[in-house]
Amino acid sequence: MIRVDNLRKSFRTKEGGVDALAGISFEVRQGSFFTLLGPSGCGKTTTLRCVAGLERPDDGEIVIGDRRVFSFRERLFVPGNKRDIGMVFQSYAIWPHMTVFKNVAYPLKARYRPRAEIREKVDKALQLVGLDALGDRLAPRLSGGQQQRVALARALVGEPQVLLLDEPLSNLDAKLRNQMRWELKELQNRLGTTTLYVTHDQVEALAISDQIALMNRGRIIQVGTPQEIYGNPVNEFAADFIGAANIVPGEVLEPPDAQGLARVRTPLGELRATQKGPLRPPGQRVLVAFRPEEVSISTEAGSAPDENLLRGEIQGFTYLGESTEFQVLVGDRKIQAKGEPAQALRRGASVYLRIPVGDCLLIRQGEV
Ligand SMILES: Nc1ncnc2c1ncn2[C@@H]1O[C@H](COP(=O)(O)OP(=O)(O)O)[C@@H](O)[C@H]1O
Ligand SMILES: [Mg+2]
């Protein structure tokens, strides 16, 4: 388990100060895979370095397992080498002049463990990552994927309570990245090690995580399962950062009814949209968001009672193999819709768009 409470960190720079972390809190449950996801510069690495003891926060508290490792109030700071963690960085940081075996053995050597124990644990760690045949090889004579595995074995060799991973796959090519993603997830499942993972790649985060904390500008915007983060973004930033989304401004005409459906005036016309966050009174400026794959496109007007019906004109489309992306002009707004490739819809065709009211989400404006 990892618990982070109201963590703050600023850096002094020549230009003044940077608030890298503006007070973040989250909890990683025992044995789970938790991802910090967000754009470059949002504070992911700083958070991880604080948990690892490589950075001293300006405020807050950090607990790893049943042990408090940092408390600003109590002036407690357990140094990194006394925290029960394993860490892998983006640049693998393995030593080129050492063999694979010695690289992985290093953390145990540094703790003066007996030789027999080192041999046993290193063999086990190399086996875990599928490198047991390469122990004697020099580290530079390995492929990128193999070097990454060495770094992972080195992080695991001390059997740490928690594993901290900072964009460990981003230096690999796309195919290898997919494979390593799957292997990493599988390994984590098998070992049950509580894992805090950092990435800026939404697809990776959705694929690999039990829970995601979406970050922006030193803050956590939303925490949830991949399904919650994708299906129920809380604001403009969340809807826009994860996957594609149509986002239109609007004004609440009628607050949510018993089913949680509000009426909203938008440039697309009046829409019914589902409200999950706090109540918004009539007159309130909001946004309505819906994903391209929720939009059905057809030349027939018929719609069910639980759908919003829009009328538009096809401006263009992109064939993607398993689907086709349509750009449809509705009023003066361009809407994205995803359809079957077989749909014979020409440029300039007049079409109807149907969007289930449950998939039209009322969200708040803003980046944080
Ligand atoms: N040592 C440092 N000195 C000054 N600014 C830093 C330092 N480390 C990070 N920052 C700044 O803090 C912010 C967060 O950085 P970081 O945590 O590395 O973001 P991320 O990992 O999400 O890309 C950025 O604006 C970055 O420039
Ligand atoms: Mg980073």
CSV table of C-alpha atoms and ligand atoms in Angstrom, one decimal:
chain,number,residue,atom,x,y,z
A,1,MET,CA,0.0,0.0,0.0
A,2,ILE,CA,1.1,3.5,-0.7
A,3,ARG,CA,-0.6,6.6,0.7
A,4,VAL,CA,0.2,10.1,-0.3
A,5,ASP,CA,-1.4,13.0,1.5
A,6,ASN,CA,-1.4,16.7,0.4
A,7,LEU,CA,2.0,16.4,-1.2
A,8,ARG,CA,3.5,19.8,-2.2
A,9,LYS,CA,6.8,20.5,-4.0
A,10,SER,CA,8.1,23.7,-5.6
A,11,PHE,CA,11.4,24.2,-7.4
A,12,ARG,CA,13.4,27.4,-7.3
A,13,THR,CA,14.6,28.4,-10.8
A,14,LYS,CA,16.3,31.4,-12.3
A,15,GLU,CA,12.9,32.6,-13.5
A,16,GLY,CA,11.4,32.3,-10.1
A,17,GLY,CA,9.6,29.2,-8.8
A,18,VAL,CA,7.7,26.3,-10.3
A,19,ASP,CA,4.9,24.7,-8.3
A,20,ALA,CA,5.5,21.1,-9.5
A,21,LEU,CA,3.0,19.6,-7.0
A,22,ALA,CA,0.2,21.7,-5.7
A,23,GLY,CA,-1.1,19.4,-3.0
A,24,ILE,CA,-1.9,15.9,-4.3
A,25,SER,CA,-3.4,12.9,-2.4
A,26,PHE,CA,-4.0,9.4,-3.5
A,27,GLU,CA,-3.9,5.8,-2.2
A,28,VAL,CA,-2.5,2.8,-4.0
A,29,ARG,CA,-4.2,-0.4,-2.6
A,30,GLN,CA,-2.1,-3.3,-1.6
A,31,GLY,CA,-1.2,-5.4,-4.6
A,32,SER,CA,-2.7,-3.1,-7.2
A,33,PHE,CA,-1.3,-1.4,-10.3
A,34,PHE,CA,-1.8,2.3,-10.0
A,35,THR,CA,-0.9,4.8,-12.8
A,36,LEU,CA,-0.1,8.5,-12.7
A,37,LEU,CA,-1.1,9.7,-16.2
A,38,GLY,CA,-0.8,13.2,-17.6
A,39,PRO,CA,1.0,15.5,-20.1
A,40,SER,CA,4.7,16.3,-19.9
A,41,GLY,CA,5.5,18.6,-17.0
A,42,CYS,CA,2.4,17.8,-14.9
A,43,GLY,CA,4.4,16.5,-12.0
A,44,LYS,CA,4.4,12.7,-12.4
A,45,THR,CA,8.2,12.2,-12.0
A,46,THR,CA,8.3,14.6,-9.1
A,47,THR,CA,5.6,12.5,-7.3
A,48,LEU,CA,7.4,9.3,-7.9
A,49,ARG,CA,10.8,10.8,-6.8
A,50,CYS,CA,9.1,12.0,-3.6
A,51,VAL,CA,7.7,8.5,-2.9
A,52,ALA,CA,11.2,7.1,-3.6
A,53,GLY,CA,12.9,9.5,-1.2
A,54,LEU,CA,14.9,11.2,-4.0
A,55,GLU,CA,13.1,14.4,-3.5
A,56,ARG,CA,12.1,16.2,-0.2
A,57,PRO,CA,8.5,17.5,-0.4
A,58,ASP,CA,7.6,20.9,1.0
A,59,ASP,CA,4.5,19.6,2.7
A,60,GLY,CA,2.4,16.5,3.2
A,61,GLU,CA,2.8,12.9,4.3
A,62,ILE,CA,3.8,9.6,2.6
A,63,VAL,CA,3.2,6.1,3.9
A,64,ILE,CA,4.6,2.9,2.3
A,65,GLY,CA,3.0,-0.3,3.7
A,66,ASP,CA,2.6,0.2,7.4
A,67,ARG,CA,5.5,2.7,7.7
A,68,ARG,CA,5.4,6.4,7.5
A,69,VAL,CA,8.4,7.5,5.4
A,70,PHE,CA,7.7,11.2,5.2
A,71,SER,CA,5.9,13.7,7.3
A,72,PHE,CA,6.4,17.4,7.0
A,73,ARG,CA,4.7,18.1,10.3
A,74,GLU,CA,6.7,15.6,12.2
A,75,ARG,CA,10.0,16.4,10.4
A,76,LEU,CA,10.3,12.8,9.3
A,77,PHE,CA,12.3,11.9,6.2
A,78,VAL,CA,13.3,8.3,5.7
A,79,PRO,CA,16.1,8.3,3.0
A,80,GLY,CA,15.5,6.4,-0.2
A,81,ASN,CA,17.9,3.5,0.5
A,82,LYS,CA,15.9,2.8,3.7
A,83,ARG,CA,12.6,2.6,1.9
A,84,ASP,CA,11.4,-0.8,0.8
A,85,ILE,CA,11.1,0.0,-2.9
A,86,GLY,CA,12.3,-1.0,-6.3
A,87,MET,CA,12.5,1.6,-9.1
A,88,VAL,CA,12.9,1.6,-12.9
A,89,PHE,CA,13.6,4.8,-14.8
A,90,GLN,CA,12.9,5.7,-18.4
A,91,SER,CA,16.7,5.6,-19.1
A,92,TYR,CA,17.3,2.1,-17.8
A,93,ALA,CA,20.4,3.3,-15.9
A,94,ILE,CA,22.2,0.0,-16.1
A,95,TRP,CA,25.9,-0.2,-15.8
A,96,PRO,CA,27.6,-0.9,-19.1
A,97,HIS,CA,30.9,-2.3,-17.7
A,98,MET,CA,29.1,-5.0,-15.7
A,99,THR,CA,27.5,-8.2,-16.7
A,100,VAL,CA,23.8,-8.7,-16.5
A,101,PHE,CA,24.3,-10.8,-13.3
A,102,LYS,CA,26.3,-8.0,-11.6
A,103,ASN,CA,23.9,-5.3,-12.6
A,104,VAL,CA,21.0,-7.2,-11.0
A,105,ALA,CA,23.1,-8.2,-8.0
A,106,TYR,CA,24.1,-4.6,-7.2
A,107,PRO,CA,21.3,-3.6,-4.8
A,108,LEU,CA,22.0,-6.8,-2.7
A,109,LYS,CA,25.8,-6.2,-2.8
A,110,ALA,CA,25.2,-2.7,-1.6
A,111,ARG,CA,23.4,-4.2,1.4
A,112,TYR,CA,26.2,-6.6,2.0
A,113,ARG,CA,24.1,-9.7,1.6
A,114,PRO,CA,25.8,-13.1,1.8
A,115,ARG,CA,27.0,-14.5,-1.5
A,116,ALA,CA,24.8,-17.6,-1.6
A,117,GLU,CA,21.7,-15.4,-1.0
A,118,ILE,CA,22.7,-13.0,-3.8
A,119,ARG,CA,23.2,-15.9,-6.3
A,120,GLU,CA,19.8,-17.4,-5.4
A,121,LYS,CA,17.9,-14.1,-5.6
A,122,VAL,CA,19.5,-12.9,-8.8
A,123,ASP,CA,18.9,-16.2,-10.5
A,124,LYS,CA,15.3,-15.9,-9.4
A,125,ALA,CA,14.9,-12.3,-10.6
A,126,LEU,CA,16.5,-13.1,-14.0
A,127,GLN,CA,14.2,-16.1,-14.4
A,128,LEU,CA,11.2,-13.8,-13.6
A,129,VAL,CA,12.0,-11.5,-16.6
A,130,GLY,CA,13.2,-14.3,-18.9
A,131,LEU,CA,16.9,-13.5,-18.9
A,132,ASP,CA,18.2,-16.6,-17.0
A,133,ALA,CA,20.4,-17.6,-20.0
A,134,LEU,CA,22.1,-14.2,-20.3
A,135,GLY,CA,23.6,-13.6,-16.8
A,136,ASP,CA,27.2,-13.6,-18.1
A,137,ARG,CA,26.6,-11.2,-20.9
A,138,LEU,CA,27.8,-7.6,-20.8
A,139,ALA,CA,25.0,-5.2,-20.5
A,140,PRO,CA,25.6,-3.2,-23.7
A,141,ARG,CA,25.4,-6.3,-25.7
A,142,LEU,CA,21.7,-6.5,-25.1
A,143,SER,CA,18.7,-5.3,-27.1
A,144,GLY,CA,16.6,-2.4,-25.8
A,145,GLY,CA,13.9,-4.8,-24.5
A,146,GLN,CA,16.5,-7.0,-22.8
A,147,GLN,CA,18.1,-3.9,-21.1
A,148,GLN,CA,14.7,-2.9,-19.9
A,149,ARG,CA,14.3,-6.4,-18.4
A,150,VAL,CA,17.6,-6.1,-16.6
A,151,ALA,CA,16.4,-2.9,-15.0
A,152,LEU,CA,13.2,-4.6,-14.0
A,153,ALA,CA,15.1,-7.6,-12.5
A,154,ARG,CA,17.3,-5.2,-10.6
A,155,ALA,CA,14.2,-3.4,-9.2
A,156,LEU,CA,12.7,-6.7,-8.2
A,157,VAL,CA,15.7,-8.5,-6.8
A,158,GLY,CA,15.3,-7.2,-3.2
A,159,GLU,CA,11.7,-8.3,-3.2
A,160,PRO,CA,10.5,-4.8,-2.5
A,161,GLN,CA,7.1,-3.9,-1.0
A,162,VAL,CA,6.4,-1.5,-3.8
A,163,LEU,CA,7.6,-1.1,-7.4
A,164,LEU,CA,8.0,2.4,-8.8
A,165,LEU,CA,8.2,2.7,-12.6
A,166,ASP,CA,8.8,5.9,-14.5
A,167,GLU,CA,7.9,5.6,-18.2
A,168,PRO,CA,9.8,2.4,-18.4
A,169,LEU,CA,8.6,1.5,-21.9
A,170,SER,CA,8.8,4.8,-23.7
A,171,ASN,CA,12.3,4.1,-25.2
A,172,LEU,CA,11.1,0.9,-26.9
A,173,ASP,CA,9.6,0.7,-30.4
A,174,ALA,CA,5.9,0.3,-30.7
A,175,LYS,CA,5.7,-3.5,-31.2
A,176,LEU,CA,8.1,-4.3,-28.4
A,177,ARG,CA,6.4,-1.7,-26.2
A,178,ASN,CA,3.1,-3.6,-26.6
A,179,GLN,CA,4.7,-6.9,-25.8
A,180,MET,CA,6.6,-5.5,-22.7
A,181,ARG,CA,3.4,-3.9,-21.5
A,182,TRP,CA,1.7,-7.2,-21.5
A,183,GLU,CA,4.6,-9.0,-19.8
A,184,LEU,CA,4.9,-6.3,-17.2
A,185,LYS,CA,1.2,-6.6,-16.3
A,186,GLU,CA,1.4,-10.3,-16.2
A,187,LEU,CA,4.5,-10.2,-14.0
A,188,GLN,CA,2.8,-7.8,-11.6
A,189,ASN,CA,-0.2,-10.0,-11.4
A,190,ARG,CA,1.9,-13.0,-10.6
A,191,LEU,CA,4.0,-11.3,-7.9
A,192,GLY,CA,1.2,-9.1,-6.5
A,193,THR,CA,3.7,-6.3,-5.9
A,194,THR,CA,2.0,-2.9,-5.3
A,195,THR,CA,3.0,-0.9,-8.3
A,196,LEU,CA,3.1,2.9,-8.9
A,197,TYR,CA,3.5,3.5,-12.7
A,198,VAL,CA,4.1,6.8,-14.6
A,199,THR,CA,3.2,7.4,-18.2
A,200,HIS,CA,2.0,10.2,-20.5
A,201,ASP,CA,0.5,7.6,-22.9
A,202,GLN,CA,-3.3,7.2,-22.4
A,203,VAL,CA,-3.6,4.0,-24.3
A,204,GLU,CA,-0.9,2.4,-22.2
A,205,ALA,CA,-2.5,3.7,-19.0
A,206,LEU,CA,-5.9,2.3,-20.0
A,207,ALA,CA,-4.4,-1.1,-20.9
A,208,ILE,CA,-2.3,-1.7,-17.9
A,209,SER,CA,-3.8,-0.1,-14.8
A,210,ASP,CA,-6.2,-1.1,-12.1
A,211,GLN,CA,-6.6,2.5,-11.2
A,212,ILE,CA,-5.5,5.8,-12.9
A,213,ALA,CA,-4.9,9.2,-11.4
A,214,LEU,CA,-5.1,11.7,-14.1
A,215,MET,CA,-2.8,14.7,-13.5
A,216,ASN,CA,-2.5,18.2,-14.9
A,217,ARG,CA,-0.4,21.2,-13.7
A,218,GLY,CA,0.6,19.6,-10.4
A,219,ARG,CA,-2.9,18.5,-9.5
A,220,ILE,CA,-4.9,15.3,-9.6
A,221,ILE,CA,-7.9,15.9,-11.8
A,222,GLN,CA,-9.6,12.5,-11.5
A,223,VAL,CA,-9.0,9.1,-10.0
A,224,GLY,CA,-10.7,6.0,-11.2
A,225,THR,CA,-10.6,2.7,-13.1
A,226,PRO,CA,-9.7,2.9,-16.8
A,227,GLN,CA,-13.4,2.5,-17.5
A,228,GLU,CA,-14.4,5.4,-15.2
A,229,ILE,CA,-11.7,7.6,-16.6
A,230,TYR,CA,-12.6,7.0,-20.2
A,231,GLY,CA,-16.3,6.7,-19.8
A,232,ASN,CA,-16.9,9.4,-17.3
A,233,PRO,CA,-14.4,12.3,-17.6
A,234,VAL,CA,-15.0,15.0,-15.0
A,235,ASN,CA,-13.9,18.0,-17.0
A,236,GLU,CA,-12.7,19.4,-20.3
A,237,PHE,CA,-9.1,18.4,-19.7
A,238,ALA,CA,-10.0,14.8,-18.8
A,239,ALA,CA,-12.4,14.4,-21.8
A,240,ASP,CA,-9.9,15.9,-24.2
A,241,PHE,CA,-6.7,14.2,-22.9
A,242,ILE,CA,-8.1,10.6,-23.0
A,243,GLY,CA,-9.2,9.5,-26.4
A,244,ALA,CA,-11.1,11.6,-28.9
A,245,ALA,CA,-14.1,13.6,-27.7
A,246,ASN,CA,-16.6,16.0,-29.2
A,247,ILE,CA,-16.9,18.9,-26.7
A,248,VAL,CA,-19.5,21.7,-27.2
A,249,PRO,CA,-20.3,24.6,-24.9
A,250,GLY,CA,-23.8,24.9,-23.5
A,251,GLU,CA,-26.1,26.5,-21.0
A,252,VAL,CA,-28.3,24.5,-18.7
A,253,LEU,CA,-32.0,25.1,-19.5
A,254,GLU,CA,-33.5,22.6,-17.1
A,255,PRO,CA,-31.7,20.9,-14.2
A,256,PRO,CA,-31.5,17.1,-14.1
A,257,ASP,CA,-34.8,15.1,-13.8
A,258,ALA,CA,-35.2,11.9,-11.8
A,259,GLN,CA,-33.1,10.0,-14.4
A,260,GLY,CA,-30.3,12.6,-14.0
A,261,LEU,CA,-30.9,14.1,-17.4
A,262,ALA,CA,-30.5,17.9,-17.9
A,263,ARG,CA,-31.6,19.9,-20.9
A,264,VAL,CA,-28.8,22.0,-22.4
A,265,ARG,CA,-28.8,24.7,-25.1
A,266,THR,CA,-25.8,24.2,-27.4
A,267,PRO,CA,-24.7,25.3,-30.9
A,268,LEU,CA,-25.9,21.8,-32.1
A,269,GLY,CA,-29.4,22.5,-30.8
A,270,GLU,CA,-31.0,21.5,-27.6
A,271,LEU,CA,-29.5,18.3,-26.1
A,272,ARG,CA,-30.4,16.1,-23.2
A,273,ALA,CA,-27.2,15.2,-21.3
A,274,THR,CA,-26.4,13.0,-18.3
A,275,GLN,CA,-25.2,14.8,-15.2
A,276,LYS,CA,-23.0,12.8,-12.8
A,277,GLY,CA,-21.1,15.6,-10.9
A,278,PRO,CA,-22.6,18.3,-8.7
A,279,LEU,CA,-25.9,19.8,-9.6
A,280,ARG,CA,-25.8,22.7,-12.1
A,281,PRO,CA,-28.7,25.2,-11.9
A,282,PRO,CA,-30.4,26.7,-15.0
A,283,GLY,CA,-28.3,29.4,-16.6
A,284,GLN,CA,-25.0,27.7,-15.7
A,285,ARG,CA,-22.4,27.5,-18.5
A,286,VAL,CA,-21.3,23.9,-19.0
A,287,LEU,CA,-19.8,21.6,-21.6
A,288,VAL,CA,-21.4,18.6,-23.2
A,289,ALA,CA,-19.0,15.8,-24.3
A,290,PHE,CA,-19.6,12.6,-26.2
A,291,ARG,CA,-17.2,10.2,-27.9
A,292,PRO,CA,-17.1,9.6,-31.7
A,293,GLU,CA,-17.9,5.9,-31.2
A,294,GLU,CA,-21.2,6.7,-29.4
A,295,VAL,CA,-22.5,8.5,-32.4
A,296,SER,CA,-24.5,6.5,-34.9
A,297,ILE,CA,-24.8,7.9,-38.4
A,298,SER,CA,-27.5,7.1,-40.9
A,299,THR,CA,-29.6,8.6,-43.7
A,300,GLU,CA,-32.9,7.7,-41.8
A,301,ALA,CA,-34.4,10.2,-39.4
A,302,GLY,CA,-35.9,7.7,-36.9
A,303,SER,CA,-34.6,7.9,-33.3
A,304,ALA,CA,-35.4,6.2,-30.0
A,305,PRO,CA,-36.7,8.3,-27.0
A,306,ASP,CA,-33.4,8.0,-25.2
A,307,GLU,CA,-31.4,9.5,-28.0
A,308,ASN,CA,-30.4,13.0,-29.1
A,309,LEU,CA,-31.1,13.4,-32.8
A,310,LEU,CA,-29.0,15.8,-34.9
A,311,ARG,CA,-29.0,16.7,-38.5
A,312,GLY,CA,-25.8,17.3,-40.5
A,313,GLU,CA,-23.8,17.0,-43.6
A,314,ILE,CA,-20.8,14.8,-44.2
A,315,GLN,CA,-17.7,16.9,-44.8
A,316,GLY,CA,-15.2,14.1,-45.1
A,317,PHE,CA,-14.1,10.7,-43.8
A,318,THR,CA,-11.0,8.7,-43.1
A,319,TYR,CA,-10.9,5.0,-43.7
A,320,LEU,CA,-9.1,3.2,-40.8
A,321,GLY,CA,-9.5,-0.4,-41.7
A,322,GLU,CA,-11.6,-1.6,-38.8
A,323,SER,CA,-13.8,1.5,-38.9
A,324,THR,CA,-14.3,4.8,-40.7
A,325,GLU,CA,-14.1,8.2,-39.1
A,326,PHE,CA,-16.6,10.8,-40.4
A,327,GLN,CA,-16.4,14.5,-40.0
A,328,VAL,CA,-20.0,15.8,-40.0
A,329,LEU,CA,-21.0,19.5,-40.1
A,330,VAL,CA,-23.8,20.2,-37.7
A,331,GLY,CA,-24.7,23.9,-37.8
A,332,ASP,CA,-21.3,25.5,-37.8
A,333,ARG,CA,-19.7,22.8,-35.7
A,334,LYS,CA,-17.6,19.8,-36.9
A,335,ILE,CA,-18.6,16.6,-35.1
A,336,GLN,CA,-16.6,13.4,-35.3
A,337,ALA,CA,-18.4,10.1,-35.6
A,338,LYS,CA,-17.0,6.6,-35.9
A,339,GLY,CA,-18.9,4.1,-38.2
A,340,GLU,CA,-18.7,0.8,-40.0
A,341,PRO,CA,-16.4,0.9,-42.9
A,342,ALA,CA,-19.2,-0.5,-45.1
A,343,GLN,CA,-21.4,2.5,-44.6
A,344,ALA,CA,-21.8,4.0,-48.0
A,345,LEU,CA,-21.9,7.7,-47.1
A,346,ARG,CA,-20.7,10.2,-49.5
A,347,ARG,CA,-19.2,13.6,-49.0
A,348,GLY,CA,-22.0,16.2,-49.0
A,349,ALA,CA,-24.6,13.6,-48.0
A,350,SER,CA,-27.3,14.8,-45.6
A,351,VAL,CA,-27.3,12.5,-42.5
A,352,TYR,CA,-28.8,12.1,-39.1
A,353,LEU,CA,-26.7,11.6,-36.0
A,354,ARG,CA,-28.1,9.7,-33.0
A,355,ILE,CA,-26.3,9.9,-29.6
A,356,PRO,CA,-27.7,8.0,-26.6
A,357,VAL,CA,-28.5,10.6,-23.9
A,358,GLY,CA,-26.5,8.4,-21.4
A,359,ASP,CA,-23.4,9.0,-23.5
A,360,CYS,CA,-23.8,12.8,-23.6
A,361,LEU,CA,-22.0,13.9,-20.5
A,362,LEU,CA,-22.4,17.3,-18.8
A,363,ILE,CA,-18.9,18.3,-17.7
A,364,ARG,CA,-17.3,21.4,-16.3
A,365,GLN,CA,-15.1,23.8,-18.2
A,366,GLY,CA,-11.4,24.1,-17.3
A,367,GLU,CA,-8.1,22.5,-17.2
A,368,VAL,CA,-7.8,21.6,-13.5
B,1,LIG,N1,14.9,19.8,-10.4
B,1,LIG,C1,14.1,20.6,-10.9
B,1,LIG,N2,14.3,22.0,-11.0
B,1,LIG,C2,13.4,22.8,-11.5
B,1,LIG,N3,12.2,22.5,-12.0
B,1,LIG,C3,11.9,21.2,-12.0
B,1,LIG,C4,12.8,20.2,-11.5
B,1,LIG,N4,12.2,19.0,-11.6
B,1,LIG,C5,11.0,19.2,-12.1
B,1,LIG,N5,10.8,20.5,-12.4
B,1,LIG,C6,9.6,21.1,-13.0
B,1,LIG,O1,8.5,20.6,-12.3
B,1,LIG,C7,7.4,20.4,-13.1
B,1,LIG,C8,7.0,18.9,-13.1
B,1,LIG,O2,8.1,18.1,-13.6
B,1,LIG,P1,8.0,16.5,-13.7
B,1,LIG,O3,7.5,16.0,-12.4
B,1,LIG,O4,9.3,16.1,-14.2
B,1,LIG,O5,6.9,16.3,-14.8
B,1,LIG,P2,6.5,15.0,-15.6
B,1,LIG,O6,7.2,13.8,-15.1
B,1,LIG,O7,5.0,14.9,-15.4
B,1,LIG,O8,6.8,15.3,-17.0
B,1,LIG,C9,7.9,20.8,-14.5
B,1,LIG,O9,7.5,22.1,-14.7
B,1,LIG,C10,9.4,20.7,-14.4
B,1,LIG,O10,10.0,21.6,-15.3
B,2,MG,MG,8.6,12.6,-16.1
